[in-house]
């Protein structure tokens, strides 16, 4: 939610502040401004987390602990792709909204919707109402938060016992390695597509 709320003010906030009027007088292309804004926001969001993990690694080396390098790299990758995904969604919302207040409201609606479909109880009710289990799992796996949640469990619980029966559908469809790759690739694609759509809208609309 921090990534969404801070990112949705990027375009909408600059539009309200009149930044685009100055942008038109400078030798900066719209694509350079838009993607530079997103990359700068990505570094601002991800670098503190990355530096914290580096600090944890250094502390572990000093204490002589046996560091799980595979797990550290995997979780760093998960955090990176999730941050990119929500940055893309935030840029899309910020481009569509005409004011910061509308953008923030839309960001909270998106966040609450993703939380709603993160609830396993809701998925259980959907299955009880004759929705095929495969469809319920597909809905869950379209949610980047659920993808992150399941992938973060996988190293500690390779059989996904905590997920219950839905684990069978996931493991039968992907396998452990396949799902790990899916969890690293899907959020990046989703964030990039959302950011790309946002850029096309941004380029075709009036800047002021």
PDB file of C-alpha atoms in Angstrom:
ATOM      1  CA  UNK A   1       0.000   0.000   0.000  1.00  0.00           C
ATOM      2  CA  UNK A   2       2.962   2.330   0.600  1.00  0.00           C
ATOM      3  CA  UNK A   3       4.145   1.836  -2.983  1.00  0.00           C
ATOM      4  CA  UNK A   4       0.665   2.428  -4.397  1.00  0.00           C
ATOM      5  CA  UNK A   5      -0.151   5.517  -2.332  1.00  0.00           C
ATOM      6  CA  UNK A   6       3.185   7.209  -2.986  1.00  0.00           C
ATOM      7  CA  UNK A   7       3.263   6.338  -6.689  1.00  0.00           C
ATOM      8  CA  UNK A   8      -0.268   7.442  -7.590  1.00  0.00           C
ATOM      9  CA  UNK A   9       0.725  11.026  -6.801  1.00  0.00           C
ATOM     10  CA  UNK A  10       3.508  10.979  -9.411  1.00  0.00           C
ATOM     11  CA  UNK A  11       1.576  12.099 -12.493  1.00  0.00           C
ATOM     12  CA  UNK A  12      -1.583  13.436 -10.824  1.00  0.00           C
ATOM     13  CA  UNK A  13       0.408  15.481  -8.310  1.00  0.00           C
ATOM     14  CA  UNK A  14       2.648  16.996 -10.970  1.00  0.00           C
ATOM     15  CA  UNK A  15      -0.423  17.831 -13.066  1.00  0.00           C
ATOM     16  CA  UNK A  16      -1.962  19.715 -10.133  1.00  0.00           C
ATOM     17  CA  UNK A  17       1.318  21.482  -9.339  1.00  0.00           C
ATOM     18  CA  UNK A  18       1.683  22.721 -12.920  1.00  0.00           C
ATOM     19  CA  UNK A  19       4.937  20.843 -13.520  1.00  0.00           C
ATOM     20  CA  UNK A  20       3.907  19.905 -17.058  1.00  0.00           C
ATOM     21  CA  UNK A  21       3.823  23.556 -18.121  1.00  0.00           C
ATOM     22  CA  UNK A  22       7.538  23.766 -17.326  1.00  0.00           C
ATOM     23  CA  UNK A  23       8.157  20.339 -18.840  1.00  0.00           C
ATOM     24  CA  UNK A  24       6.893  21.528 -22.224  1.00  0.00           C
ATOM     25  CA  UNK A  25       9.513  24.277 -22.261  1.00  0.00           C
ATOM     26  CA  UNK A  26      12.406  21.892 -21.542  1.00  0.00           C
ATOM     27  CA  UNK A  27      14.206  19.542 -23.969  1.00  0.00           C
ATOM     28  CA  UNK A  28      12.845  16.452 -22.224  1.00  0.00           C
ATOM     29  CA  UNK A  29      10.689  13.920 -24.027  1.00  0.00           C
ATOM     30  CA  UNK A  30       7.511  12.604 -22.433  1.00  0.00           C
ATOM     31  CA  UNK A  31       8.866   9.049 -22.501  1.00  0.00           C
ATOM     32  CA  UNK A  32      12.076  10.080 -20.709  1.00  0.00           C
ATOM     33  CA  UNK A  33      10.086  11.909 -18.027  1.00  0.00           C
ATOM     34  CA  UNK A  34       7.533   9.111 -17.540  1.00  0.00           C
ATOM     35  CA  UNK A  35       9.910   6.147 -17.416  1.00  0.00           C
ATOM     36  CA  UNK A  36      12.521   8.137 -15.517  1.00  0.00           C
ATOM     37  CA  UNK A  37       9.870   8.948 -12.931  1.00  0.00           C
ATOM     38  CA  UNK A  38       9.009   5.265 -12.591  1.00  0.00           C
ATOM     39  CA  UNK A  39      12.620   4.069 -12.387  1.00  0.00           C
ATOM     40  CA  UNK A  40      13.454   6.744  -9.834  1.00  0.00           C
ATOM     41  CA  UNK A  41      10.468   5.728  -7.738  1.00  0.00           C
ATOM     42  CA  UNK A  42      11.511   2.077  -8.019  1.00  0.00           C
ATOM     43  CA  UNK A  43      14.992   2.838  -6.705  1.00  0.00           C
ATOM     44  CA  UNK A  44      13.549   4.904  -3.869  1.00  0.00           C
ATOM     45  CA  UNK A  45      11.213   2.074  -2.830  1.00  0.00           C
ATOM     46  CA  UNK A  46      13.475  -0.931  -3.309  1.00  0.00           C
ATOM     47  CA  UNK A  47      16.885   0.379  -2.232  1.00  0.00           C
ATOM     48  CA  UNK A  48      16.053   0.666   1.509  1.00  0.00           C
ATOM     49  CA  UNK A  49      14.851  -2.947   1.496  1.00  0.00           C
ATOM     50  CA  UNK A  50      17.909  -4.078  -0.456  1.00  0.00           C
ATOM     51  CA  UNK A  51      20.291  -2.213   1.857  1.00  0.00           C
ATOM     52  CA  UNK A  52      18.553  -3.740   4.879  1.00  0.00           C
ATOM     53  CA  UNK A  53      19.107  -7.222   3.453  1.00  0.00           C
ATOM     54  CA  UNK A  54      22.768  -6.393   2.738  1.00  0.00           C
ATOM     55  CA  UNK A  55      23.092  -5.248   6.342  1.00  0.00           C
ATOM     56  CA  UNK A  56      21.557  -8.516   7.539  1.00  0.00           C
ATOM     57  CA  UNK A  57      24.029 -10.479   5.389  1.00  0.00           C
ATOM     58  CA  UNK A  58      26.997  -8.528   6.770  1.00  0.00           C
ATOM     59  CA  UNK A  59      25.759  -9.048  10.325  1.00  0.00           C
ATOM     60  CA  UNK A  60      25.346 -12.773   9.683  1.00  0.00           C
ATOM     61  CA  UNK A  61      28.869 -13.042   8.258  1.00  0.00           C
ATOM     62  CA  UNK A  62      30.300 -11.202  11.273  1.00  0.00           C
ATOM     63  CA  UNK A  63      28.471 -13.565  13.627  1.00  0.00           C
ATOM     64  CA  UNK A  64      29.631 -16.594  11.654  1.00  0.00           C
ATOM     65  CA  UNK A  65      26.135 -17.722  10.712  1.00  0.00           C
ATOM     66  CA  UNK A  66      25.512 -20.092   7.822  1.00  0.00           C
ATOM     67  CA  UNK A  67      23.721 -17.844   5.352  1.00  0.00           C
ATOM     68  CA  UNK A  68      20.993 -19.295   3.103  1.00  0.00           C
ATOM     69  CA  UNK A  69      22.134 -17.523  -0.076  1.00  0.00           C
ATOM     70  CA  UNK A  70      19.501 -19.129  -2.273  1.00  0.00           C
ATOM     71  CA  UNK A  71      16.720 -17.976   0.028  1.00  0.00           C
ATOM     72  CA  UNK A  72      18.136 -14.462   0.302  1.00  0.00           C
ATOM     73  CA  UNK A  73      18.388 -14.081  -3.470  1.00  0.00           C
ATOM     74  CA  UNK A  74      14.929 -15.568  -3.970  1.00  0.00           C
ATOM     75  CA  UNK A  75      13.213 -13.277  -1.481  1.00  0.00           C
ATOM     76  CA  UNK A  76      15.117 -10.258  -2.789  1.00  0.00           C
ATOM     77  CA  UNK A  77      13.814 -11.122  -6.254  1.00  0.00           C
ATOM     78  CA  UNK A  78      10.262 -11.512  -4.952  1.00  0.00           C
ATOM     79  CA  UNK A  79      10.366  -8.120  -3.237  1.00  0.00           C
ATOM     80  CA  UNK A  80      11.827  -6.501  -6.343  1.00  0.00           C
ATOM     81  CA  UNK A  81       9.203  -7.861  -8.750  1.00  0.00           C
ATOM     82  CA  UNK A  82       6.339  -7.075  -6.352  1.00  0.00           C
ATOM     83  CA  UNK A  83       7.565  -3.486  -5.999  1.00  0.00           C
ATOM     84  CA  UNK A  84       7.783  -3.168  -9.798  1.00  0.00           C
ATOM     85  CA  UNK A  85       4.277  -4.609 -10.188  1.00  0.00           C
ATOM     86  CA  UNK A  86       2.664  -2.108  -7.828  1.00  0.00           C
ATOM     87  CA  UNK A  87       4.700   0.724  -9.304  1.00  0.00           C
ATOM     88  CA  UNK A  88       3.227  -0.090 -12.711  1.00  0.00           C
ATOM     89  CA  UNK A  89      -0.296  -0.240 -11.291  1.00  0.00           C
ATOM     90  CA  UNK A  90       0.283   3.025  -9.438  1.00  0.00           C
ATOM     91  CA  UNK A  91       1.547   4.787 -12.562  1.00  0.00           C
ATOM     92  CA  UNK A  92      -1.530   3.628 -14.486  1.00  0.00           C
ATOM     93  CA  UNK A  93      -3.871   4.937 -11.779  1.00  0.00           C
ATOM     94  CA  UNK A  94      -1.944   8.210 -11.544  1.00  0.00           C
ATOM     95  CA  UNK A  95      -2.210   8.715 -15.303  1.00  0.00           C
ATOM     96  CA  UNK A  96      -5.963   8.090 -15.437  1.00  0.00           C
ATOM     97  CA  UNK A  97      -6.860  10.155 -12.346  1.00  0.00           C
ATOM     98  CA  UNK A  98      -7.156  13.911 -12.769  1.00  0.00           C
ATOM     99  CA  UNK A  99      -6.321  14.785  -9.166  1.00  0.00           C
ATOM    100  CA  UNK A 100      -4.261  13.395  -6.298  1.00  0.00           C
ATOM    101  CA  UNK A 101      -7.338  12.766  -4.152  1.00  0.00           C
ATOM    102  CA  UNK A 102      -9.009  10.673  -6.840  1.00  0.00           C
ATOM    103  CA  UNK A 103      -5.747   8.797  -7.437  1.00  0.00           C
ATOM    104  CA  UNK A 104      -5.340   7.968  -3.750  1.00  0.00           C
ATOM    105  CA  UNK A 105      -8.951   6.827  -3.478  1.00  0.00           C
ATOM    106  CA  UNK A 106      -8.543   4.575  -6.511  1.00  0.00           C
ATOM    107  CA  UNK A 107      -5.315   3.166  -5.065  1.00  0.00           C
ATOM    108  CA  UNK A 108      -7.080   2.155  -1.846  1.00  0.00           C
ATOM    109  CA  UNK A 109      -9.917   0.548  -3.835  1.00  0.00           C
ATOM    110  CA  UNK A 110      -7.401  -1.491  -5.840  1.00  0.00           C
ATOM    111  CA  UNK A 111      -5.575  -2.475  -2.653  1.00  0.00           C
ATOM    112  CA  UNK A 112      -8.771  -3.562  -0.896  1.00  0.00           C
ATOM    113  CA  UNK A 113      -9.871  -5.537  -3.969  1.00  0.00           C
ATOM    114  CA  UNK A 114      -6.580  -7.424  -4.006  1.00  0.00           C
ATOM    115  CA  UNK A 115      -6.921  -8.069  -0.270  1.00  0.00           C
ATOM    116  CA  UNK A 116     -10.456  -9.365  -0.814  1.00  0.00           C
ATOM    117  CA  UNK A 117      -9.297 -12.026  -3.261  1.00  0.00           C
ATOM    118  CA  UNK A 118      -6.379 -12.851  -0.985  1.00  0.00           C
ATOM    119  CA  UNK A 119      -8.871 -14.260   1.507  1.00  0.00           C
ATOM    120  CA  UNK A 120      -8.929 -18.052   1.340  1.00  0.00           C
ATOM    121  CA  UNK A 121     -12.362 -18.036   3.016  1.00  0.00           C
ATOM    122  CA  UNK A 122     -13.779 -16.104   0.061  1.00  0.00           C
ATOM    123  CA  UNK A 123     -12.226 -18.601  -2.340  1.00  0.00           C
ATOM    124  CA  UNK A 124     -13.737 -21.434  -0.293  1.00  0.00           C
ATOM    125  CA  UNK A 125     -17.194 -19.840  -0.558  1.00  0.00           C
ATOM    126  CA  UNK A 126     -16.753 -19.457  -4.315  1.00  0.00           C
ATOM    127  CA  UNK A 127     -15.900 -23.151  -4.618  1.00  0.00           C
ATOM    128  CA  UNK A 128     -18.888 -24.080  -2.438  1.00  0.00           C
ATOM    129  CA  UNK A 129     -21.109 -22.103  -4.802  1.00  0.00           C
ATOM    130  CA  UNK A 130     -20.141 -24.517  -7.600  1.00  0.00           C
ATOM    131  CA  UNK A 131     -17.237 -22.502  -8.990  1.00  0.00           C
ATOM    132  CA  UNK A 132     -14.660 -25.005 -10.305  1.00  0.00           C
ATOM    133  CA  UNK A 133     -11.578 -25.166  -8.044  1.00  0.00           C
ATOM    134  CA  UNK A 134      -9.332 -24.488 -11.040  1.00  0.00           C
ATOM    135  CA  UNK A 135     -11.186 -21.219 -11.716  1.00  0.00           C
ATOM    136  CA  UNK A 136     -10.884 -20.129  -8.081  1.00  0.00           C
ATOM    137  CA  UNK A 137      -7.159 -20.867  -8.091  1.00  0.00           C
ATOM    138  CA  UNK A 138      -6.781 -19.009 -11.408  1.00  0.00           C
ATOM    139  CA  UNK A 139      -8.468 -15.955  -9.852  1.00  0.00           C
ATOM    140  CA  UNK A 140      -6.123 -16.194  -6.878  1.00  0.00           C
ATOM    141  CA  UNK A 141      -3.037 -16.552  -9.076  1.00  0.00           C
ATOM    142  CA  UNK A 142      -4.010 -13.473 -11.091  1.00  0.00           C
ATOM    143  CA  UNK A 143      -3.616 -11.508  -7.841  1.00  0.00           C
ATOM    144  CA  UNK A 144       0.047 -10.443  -7.476  1.00  0.00           C
ATOM    145  CA  UNK A 145      -0.306 -10.351  -3.697  1.00  0.00           C
ATOM    146  CA  UNK A 146      -1.474 -13.970  -3.632  1.00  0.00           C
ATOM    147  CA  UNK A 147       1.339 -14.950  -5.997  1.00  0.00           C
ATOM    148  CA  UNK A 148       3.862 -13.337  -3.635  1.00  0.00           C
ATOM    149  CA  UNK A 149       2.253 -14.914  -0.579  1.00  0.00           C
ATOM    150  CA  UNK A 150       2.255 -18.413  -2.047  1.00  0.00           C
ATOM    151  CA  UNK A 151       5.781 -18.089  -3.420  1.00  0.00           C
ATOM    152  CA  UNK A 152       7.091 -16.881  -0.063  1.00  0.00           C
ATOM    153  CA  UNK A 153       5.636 -20.007   1.571  1.00  0.00           C
ATOM    154  CA  UNK A 154       7.139 -22.385  -0.953  1.00  0.00           C
ATOM    155  CA  UNK A 155      10.700 -22.492   0.383  1.00  0.00           C
ATOM    156  CA  UNK A 156       9.513 -23.189   3.928  1.00  0.00           C
ATOM    157  CA  UNK A 157       6.618 -25.435   2.892  1.00  0.00           C
ATOM    158  CA  UNK A 158       7.436 -27.080  -0.488  1.00  0.00           C
ATOM    159  CA  UNK A 159       4.171 -29.067  -0.443  1.00  0.00           C
ATOM    160  CA  UNK A 160       2.121 -25.937   0.396  1.00  0.00           C
ATOM    161  CA  UNK A 161       0.305 -27.751   3.188  1.00  0.00           C
ATOM    162  CA  UNK A 162      -0.798 -24.398   4.641  1.00  0.00           C
ATOM    163  CA  UNK A 163      -2.833 -23.658   1.509  1.00  0.00           C
ATOM    164  CA  UNK A 164      -4.912 -26.818   1.764  1.00  0.00           C
ATOM    165  CA  UNK A 165      -6.516 -28.441  -1.301  1.00  0.00           C
ATOM    166  CA  UNK A 166      -5.655 -25.534  -3.602  1.00  0.00           C
ATOM    167  CA  UNK A 167      -2.015 -26.585  -3.309  1.00  0.00           C
ATOM    168  CA  UNK A 168      -2.725 -29.670  -5.415  1.00  0.00           C
ATOM    169  CA  UNK A 169      -3.986 -27.555  -8.306  1.00  0.00           C
ATOM    170  CA  UNK A 170      -0.988 -25.214  -8.087  1.00  0.00           C
ATOM    171  CA  UNK A 171       1.620 -27.967  -7.862  1.00  0.00           C
ATOM    172  CA  UNK A 172      -0.039 -30.087 -10.556  1.00  0.00           C
ATOM    173  CA  UNK A 173      -0.214 -27.105 -12.918  1.00  0.00           C
ATOM    174  CA  UNK A 174       3.213 -25.577 -12.294  1.00  0.00           C
ATOM    175  CA  UNK A 175       5.408 -27.758 -10.129  1.00  0.00           C
ATOM    176  CA  UNK A 176       7.684 -26.111  -7.559  1.00  0.00           C
ATOM    177  CA  UNK A 177      10.270 -24.777 -10.014  1.00  0.00           C
ATOM    178  CA  UNK A 178       7.623 -23.668 -12.491  1.00  0.00           C
ATOM    179  CA  UNK A 179       5.706 -21.750  -9.843  1.00  0.00           C
ATOM    180  CA  UNK A 180       8.854 -20.038  -8.585  1.00  0.00           C
ATOM    181  CA  UNK A 181       9.561 -18.854 -12.138  1.00  0.00           C
ATOM    182  CA  UNK A 182       5.922 -17.769 -12.506  1.00  0.00           C
ATOM    183  CA  UNK A 183       6.123 -15.776  -9.261  1.00  0.00           C
ATOM    184  CA  UNK A 184       9.218 -13.948 -10.528  1.00  0.00           C
ATOM    185  CA  UNK A 185       8.011 -13.289 -14.087  1.00  0.00           C
ATOM    186  CA  UNK A 186       4.261 -12.598 -13.781  1.00  0.00           C
ATOM    187  CA  UNK A 187       4.458  -9.506 -11.498  1.00  0.00           C
ATOM    188  CA  UNK A 188       7.102  -7.951 -13.768  1.00  0.00           C
ATOM    189  CA  UNK A 189       4.938  -8.498 -16.839  1.00  0.00           C
ATOM    190  CA  UNK A 190       1.825  -7.162 -15.083  1.00  0.00           C
ATOM    191  CA  UNK A 191       3.620  -4.059 -13.828  1.00  0.00           C
ATOM    192  CA  UNK A 192       5.219  -3.403 -17.214  1.00  0.00           C
ATOM    193  CA  UNK A 193       1.909  -3.792 -19.066  1.00  0.00           C
ATOM    194  CA  UNK A 194       0.124  -1.451 -16.632  1.00  0.00           C
ATOM    195  CA  UNK A 195       2.918   1.110 -16.894  1.00  0.00           C
ATOM    196  CA  UNK A 196       2.892   0.816 -20.695  1.00  0.00           C
ATOM    197  CA  UNK A 197      -0.867   1.403 -20.849  1.00  0.00           C
ATOM    198  CA  UNK A 198      -0.402   4.347 -18.500  1.00  0.00           C
ATOM    199  CA  UNK A 199       2.259   5.804 -20.777  1.00  0.00           C
ATOM    200  CA  UNK A 200       0.035   5.512 -23.860  1.00  0.00           C
ATOM    201  CA  UNK A 201      -2.782   7.292 -22.003  1.00  0.00           C
ATOM    202  CA  UNK A 202      -0.355   9.905 -20.684  1.00  0.00           C
ATOM    203  CA  UNK A 203       1.044  10.584 -24.161  1.00  0.00           C
ATOM    204  CA  UNK A 204      -2.384  11.013 -25.756  1.00  0.00           C
ATOM    205  CA  UNK A 205      -4.063  13.193 -23.132  1.00  0.00           C
ATOM    206  CA  UNK A 206      -3.676  16.900 -22.455  1.00  0.00           C
ATOM    207  CA  UNK A 207      -0.873  17.544 -19.992  1.00  0.00           C
ATOM    208  CA  UNK A 208      -2.330  20.533 -18.049  1.00  0.00           C
TER     209      UNK A 208
END
